[in-house]
Amino acid sequence: MADESESKLEPPAPGSLASARRPAGSGPTQTPPPGDRPLHQRLGSGLAHHARQFGTLGGLVVLGLVLWILTPHFLTVSNLLNIAQQTSINAIIAVGLTFVIISAGIDLSVGSLVAFSGVVMASLLQRDVPLPLALAAGLLTGLVCGLINGVLITLGRLPPFIATLGMMSVARGGALLYTDGRPISGFGEGFRWLATGEVLFVPVPVILTGVVYVIAHFVLRRTPFGRYVFAIGGNEEAALLSGVRVRLHKTMVYGVCGLLSALAGVVLTARLNSAQPIAGINYELDAIAATVIGGTSLMGGQGSVVGTLIGALIMGVLRNGLNLLGVSSFVQQLVIGAVIILAVLLDTAFKRRKP
Amino acid sequence: MGYLHLRSSPVSSVLPVLALRGIRKAYPGVVALDGVDLDLCAGEVHVLLGENGAGKSTLMKIISGAVARDAGEIRIDGAPVELADPRQAQALGIGIIYQEFNLVPQLSAAENIFLGREPLRLPGVIDQRRLLRDAQRQLDELGVAIDARAIVSRLSVAEQQMVEVAKALSLHARVLIMDEPTSALTAQEITELFAAIRRLRERGVAIVYISHRMEELFAIGDRVTVLRDGRHVGTRRIQETDMAELVRLMVGRELKDQFPKQRAAVGDEVLRVERLRRDGVLHDISFALRRGEVVGLAGLMGSGRTELARALFGADAIDGGRVFVHGAERRIGSPRAAIDLGLGFLTEDRKQQGLVLVLSVRENICLPSVGRWSRAGLVQTGRETDATARRIAELRIKTPGPEQRVGHLSGGNQQKVVLGKWLCTDADILIFDEPTRGIDVGAKVEIYQLINQLAARGAAILMISSELPEILGLSDRILVMHAGRIAGEFSAAEATQEKLLAAALGRN
């Protein structure tokens, strides 16, 4: 036994050391510089990033073509702007849900937050509180409720489904209690401009939606916060061990979602010229559908607001087209449900082929 | 009904119940088993011994049908058999009890024992009386006082284990594999377990007993087989061997020339830990790390090595003790705080803890740094691209480009990406937990060289490894953990595999 111990104490012989290092010497040639890689590889990484969105966009274009052939009214400027305006509320909420779903969470409370922040703002407007203050209060209501969701999930360790399911009911109840169940109607022109106004023939809600999407895309792709949202959704443990303050950023994600729900509530109130405590029921389902059609994975870590915008437009175009074709609302529900399933089926099949 | 074997002689019969010949299994980059023979006789407790990674688990998985062998023959009662899946192995009388039990905690012991095979009164209606009666008989035969109606989650670990054994026996198991059965038991429970094992032995069951605890095998074993590096290195009767011979068989490999150790100049102390404690996990841990030093941290699985790393890195809370970084006492409350102090942690399980597989090489490498590098709230994409290109070149990461998804890279390259993260943060106190696990030999040598380079640049490295040759080949100093404590400290000059293993087994 002693002999063996001694033999193990010897440091590796110089000769063996050299041979062990040989792979290192030949190293620099192993990874060719980027310029040497075949063109398809260099393009591949960039394209793959957007391939999913091209697919969804293709679906939108095909849908548009079919509707154009079936009904000439579809492809008119006024109808397209109409679609954009009708889509804007779902599209704004869906941005918030895209953040949440990329972080591997879910938020069921968005529809109730639309109503709750709407009635809070409306009640202030009716008491002649200045418009900016009332707007801020409405948005703050959504933000705070969202942050509460986030704290329940991070500090309270509740599953997102449960925390936001609770908030869905609490915020709805809050809205009903606050208004005694009655809508608050009739606002000044200044506020209604948010829904009825136009800038260079483009409706204000469409402009608002555009601004939200540009900012959201920028935040997701160009800020550390956006990077953390993807990292938390992709692998929360790895993100934590890489120094990401997971609890802080997760809470912020739900705050963003609540804030955007409130913004949608503002636009909805302005459009209807009325804030209703029962507004926004089932909005969470439309927003989840738009997000999922847009290619954001419910498993987290993957997705984009560009995809979500296309997803929201697909749903808007479909509704509009079916209306133009005089299809009953019962059939519409059925078709939209089928489209959601088909979109995700295709997505799954696509991902399975390219592991 | 398979009760015939109960009447056969409890002493080893001539024909083995289960015979393995030339079993081979290779995974990409590693041969887990190579030409392993094993004979199991009725009524013997056959201990399987080997270091972590010696191939014990793979062998057990092959016997229990969970893993398919690449080559070799399996005979039961002399007749060749295929073990295509666990169900088939079960039908042939092979039962296995894993460290993690396969029980439904909310169901009763009886319901668990006959899960999926409930006796029926009518089609679709369970015969509750028979279920209870049969289950109780299985438990009684084991000589344990467990009520078959008891809900499993309310039973102790030892009792749950007995429910597992009863379940295996109700399937007429003639070969019973027990993987580290005592790891979670108290001394009293171990005594009871051994009594139950002896009763099984008298009934003619062949038992494969896997354990790291050397003293146990002399208490319960009849024969012992030692595996090393996936090979069968010897089978002994327990009476005819001793601890020294078994340890020699376990570690007896020669140090290969795969450890290009270069000693760096050792400088100032960068990390000092005093009486660190995490209740129930870590006890009274004190040590220090200096610049340019590679300190190996050895110990068996479950000895607290990873727990120590996580506590140092702020991933788990500590209950007492002091930590000094660069001479100043610090409270490290989160990984973020640890990273800001210059710590880096290469985790044991890179897929679960080290990487975000759906993100790109660039996004992973820059994840700990992206916040620090940002300007005016914006990610500096140019800086990220430069840093990533530098890491890809420096670490020779084989990837089509910085935007490649990390999930698509090989294990060795993934590990280099994790390393790249900590190069970007300029971490100078690095904790490597099993840095070469699951990667091929070539990549291992590259990782070793990187460890040397980092030490030469003045980093202090704490390297956890289950591979003793790796620890011995790379370390300047070696700490050994056992049961949550530092059980030994050795200089590179005095350390041997035997000494490390003895300390890891708590025998000094």
Short mmCIF file of N, CA and C in Angstrom, two decimals, chain A residues 92-101 106-111 113-114 117 139 142-147 149 164 225 250-264 284 287:
data_model
loop_
_atom_site.label_atom_id
_atom_site.label_comp_id
_atom_site.label_asym_id
_atom_site.label_seq_id
_atom_site.Cartn_x
_atom_site.Cartn_y
_atom_site.Cartn_z
N ILE A 92 -52.66 46.04 -26.37
CA ILE A 92 -51.93 46.66 -25.25
C ILE A 92 -51.85 45.69 -24.08
N ILE A 93 -52.97 45.03 -23.75
CA ILE A 93 -52.95 44.07 -22.63
C ILE A 93 -51.99 42.93 -22.94
N ALA A 94 -52.00 42.50 -24.20
CA ALA A 94 -51.18 41.35 -24.58
C ALA A 94 -49.69 41.63 -24.42
N VAL A 95 -49.28 42.90 -24.53
CA VAL A 95 -47.87 43.23 -24.30
C VAL A 95 -47.50 42.88 -22.87
N GLY A 96 -48.37 43.29 -21.92
CA GLY A 96 -48.09 42.97 -20.52
C GLY A 96 -48.01 41.47 -20.31
N LEU A 97 -48.95 40.76 -20.94
CA LEU A 97 -48.95 39.31 -20.76
C LEU A 97 -47.74 38.66 -21.42
N THR A 98 -47.24 39.29 -22.49
CA THR A 98 -46.04 38.75 -23.12
C THR A 98 -44.86 38.79 -22.15
N PHE A 99 -44.72 39.91 -21.45
CA PHE A 99 -43.66 40.00 -20.42
C PHE A 99 -43.86 38.88 -19.39
N VAL A 100 -45.10 38.76 -18.91
CA VAL A 100 -45.37 37.78 -17.85
C VAL A 100 -45.10 36.36 -18.34
N ILE A 101 -45.56 36.07 -19.55
CA ILE A 101 -45.44 34.69 -20.04
C ILE A 101 -43.99 34.36 -20.39
N ILE A 106 -48.06 33.74 -15.42
CA ILE A 106 -49.36 33.96 -16.07
C ILE A 106 -50.05 35.04 -15.25
N ASP A 107 -50.90 35.83 -15.92
CA ASP A 107 -51.66 36.84 -15.19
C ASP A 107 -53.11 36.78 -15.65
N LEU A 108 -53.97 36.34 -14.75
CA LEU A 108 -55.39 36.22 -15.07
C LEU A 108 -56.16 37.46 -14.66
N SER A 109 -55.49 38.41 -13.99
CA SER A 109 -56.23 39.53 -13.40
C SER A 109 -56.36 40.72 -14.35
N VAL A 110 -55.79 40.64 -15.56
CA VAL A 110 -55.74 41.83 -16.42
C VAL A 110 -57.12 42.39 -16.73
N GLY A 111 -58.10 41.53 -17.01
CA GLY A 111 -59.44 42.02 -17.36
C GLY A 111 -60.05 42.80 -16.21
N LEU A 113 -58.40 44.31 -13.87
CA LEU A 113 -57.64 45.55 -13.67
C LEU A 113 -58.07 46.61 -14.68
N VAL A 114 -58.44 46.18 -15.89
CA VAL A 114 -58.98 47.12 -16.87
C VAL A 114 -60.17 47.85 -16.26
N SER A 117 -59.15 49.99 -12.75
CA SER A 117 -58.45 51.26 -12.99
C SER A 117 -59.33 52.21 -13.78
N LEU A 139 -53.68 54.81 -13.89
CA LEU A 139 -52.53 53.97 -14.22
C LEU A 139 -51.88 53.43 -12.95
N GLY A 142 -53.59 50.30 -11.59
CA GLY A 142 -53.16 49.07 -12.27
C GLY A 142 -51.77 48.66 -11.84
N LEU A 143 -50.87 49.65 -11.77
CA LEU A 143 -49.48 49.35 -11.41
C LEU A 143 -49.40 48.73 -10.01
N VAL A 144 -50.12 49.34 -9.07
CA VAL A 144 -50.06 48.84 -7.69
C VAL A 144 -50.63 47.43 -7.59
N CYS A 145 -51.79 47.21 -8.25
CA CYS A 145 -52.37 45.87 -8.21
C CYS A 145 -51.41 44.85 -8.83
N GLY A 146 -50.76 45.24 -9.92
CA GLY A 146 -49.79 44.35 -10.55
C GLY A 146 -48.63 44.05 -9.62
N LEU A 147 -48.13 45.10 -8.94
CA LEU A 147 -47.02 44.89 -8.01
C LEU A 147 -47.44 43.98 -6.86
N ASN A 149 -49.63 41.57 -7.11
CA ASN A 149 -49.51 40.24 -7.72
C ASN A 149 -48.07 39.74 -7.60
N THR A 164 -52.90 35.55 -9.24
CA THR A 164 -53.62 36.45 -10.14
C THR A 164 -55.09 36.05 -10.28
N PHE A 225 -33.21 44.72 -17.83
CA PHE A 225 -34.48 44.19 -17.33
C PHE A 225 -35.07 43.19 -18.32
N LYS A 250 -39.09 39.92 -11.17
CA LYS A 250 -40.37 39.25 -11.37
C LYS A 250 -41.51 40.15 -10.91
N THR A 251 -41.33 40.80 -9.77
CA THR A 251 -42.35 41.72 -9.27
C THR A 251 -42.59 42.83 -10.29
N MET A 252 -41.49 43.34 -10.86
CA MET A 252 -41.62 44.40 -11.87
C MET A 252 -42.42 43.93 -13.08
N VAL A 253 -42.22 42.67 -13.47
CA VAL A 253 -42.93 42.14 -14.63
C VAL A 253 -44.44 42.24 -14.41
N TYR A 254 -44.89 41.86 -13.22
CA TYR A 254 -46.33 41.93 -12.95
C TYR A 254 -46.79 43.37 -12.82
N GLY A 255 -45.89 44.23 -12.33
CA GLY A 255 -46.21 45.66 -12.29
C GLY A 255 -46.44 46.20 -13.70
N VAL A 256 -45.56 45.85 -14.62
CA VAL A 256 -45.70 46.28 -16.02
C VAL A 256 -47.03 45.81 -16.57
N CYS A 257 -47.36 44.54 -16.28
CA CYS A 257 -48.60 43.97 -16.82
C CYS A 257 -49.81 44.73 -16.26
N GLY A 258 -49.78 45.05 -14.96
CA GLY A 258 -50.88 45.79 -14.36
C GLY A 258 -50.99 47.19 -14.95
N LEU A 259 -49.83 47.83 -15.15
CA LEU A 259 -49.81 49.19 -15.72
C LEU A 259 -50.43 49.19 -17.11
N LEU A 260 -50.06 48.23 -17.94
CA LEU A 260 -50.58 48.19 -19.31
C LEU A 260 -52.07 47.84 -19.31
N SER A 261 -52.52 47.02 -18.36
CA SER A 261 -53.96 46.75 -18.26
C SER A 261 -54.70 48.04 -17.95
N ALA A 262 -54.11 48.85 -17.06
CA ALA A 262 -54.74 50.12 -16.72
C ALA A 262 -54.79 51.04 -17.94
N LEU A 263 -53.72 51.03 -18.73
CA LEU A 263 -53.72 51.85 -19.94
C LEU A 263 -54.84 51.41 -20.88
N ALA A 264 -55.00 50.11 -21.01
CA ALA A 264 -56.10 49.60 -21.83
C ALA A 264 -57.44 50.04 -21.25
N GLU A 284 -58.45 38.56 -20.41
CA GLU A 284 -57.20 37.83 -20.20
C GLU A 284 -57.06 36.69 -21.21
N ALA A 287 -55.98 38.09 -24.57
CA ALA A 287 -54.58 38.53 -24.53
C ALA A 287 -53.63 37.32 -24.50
#
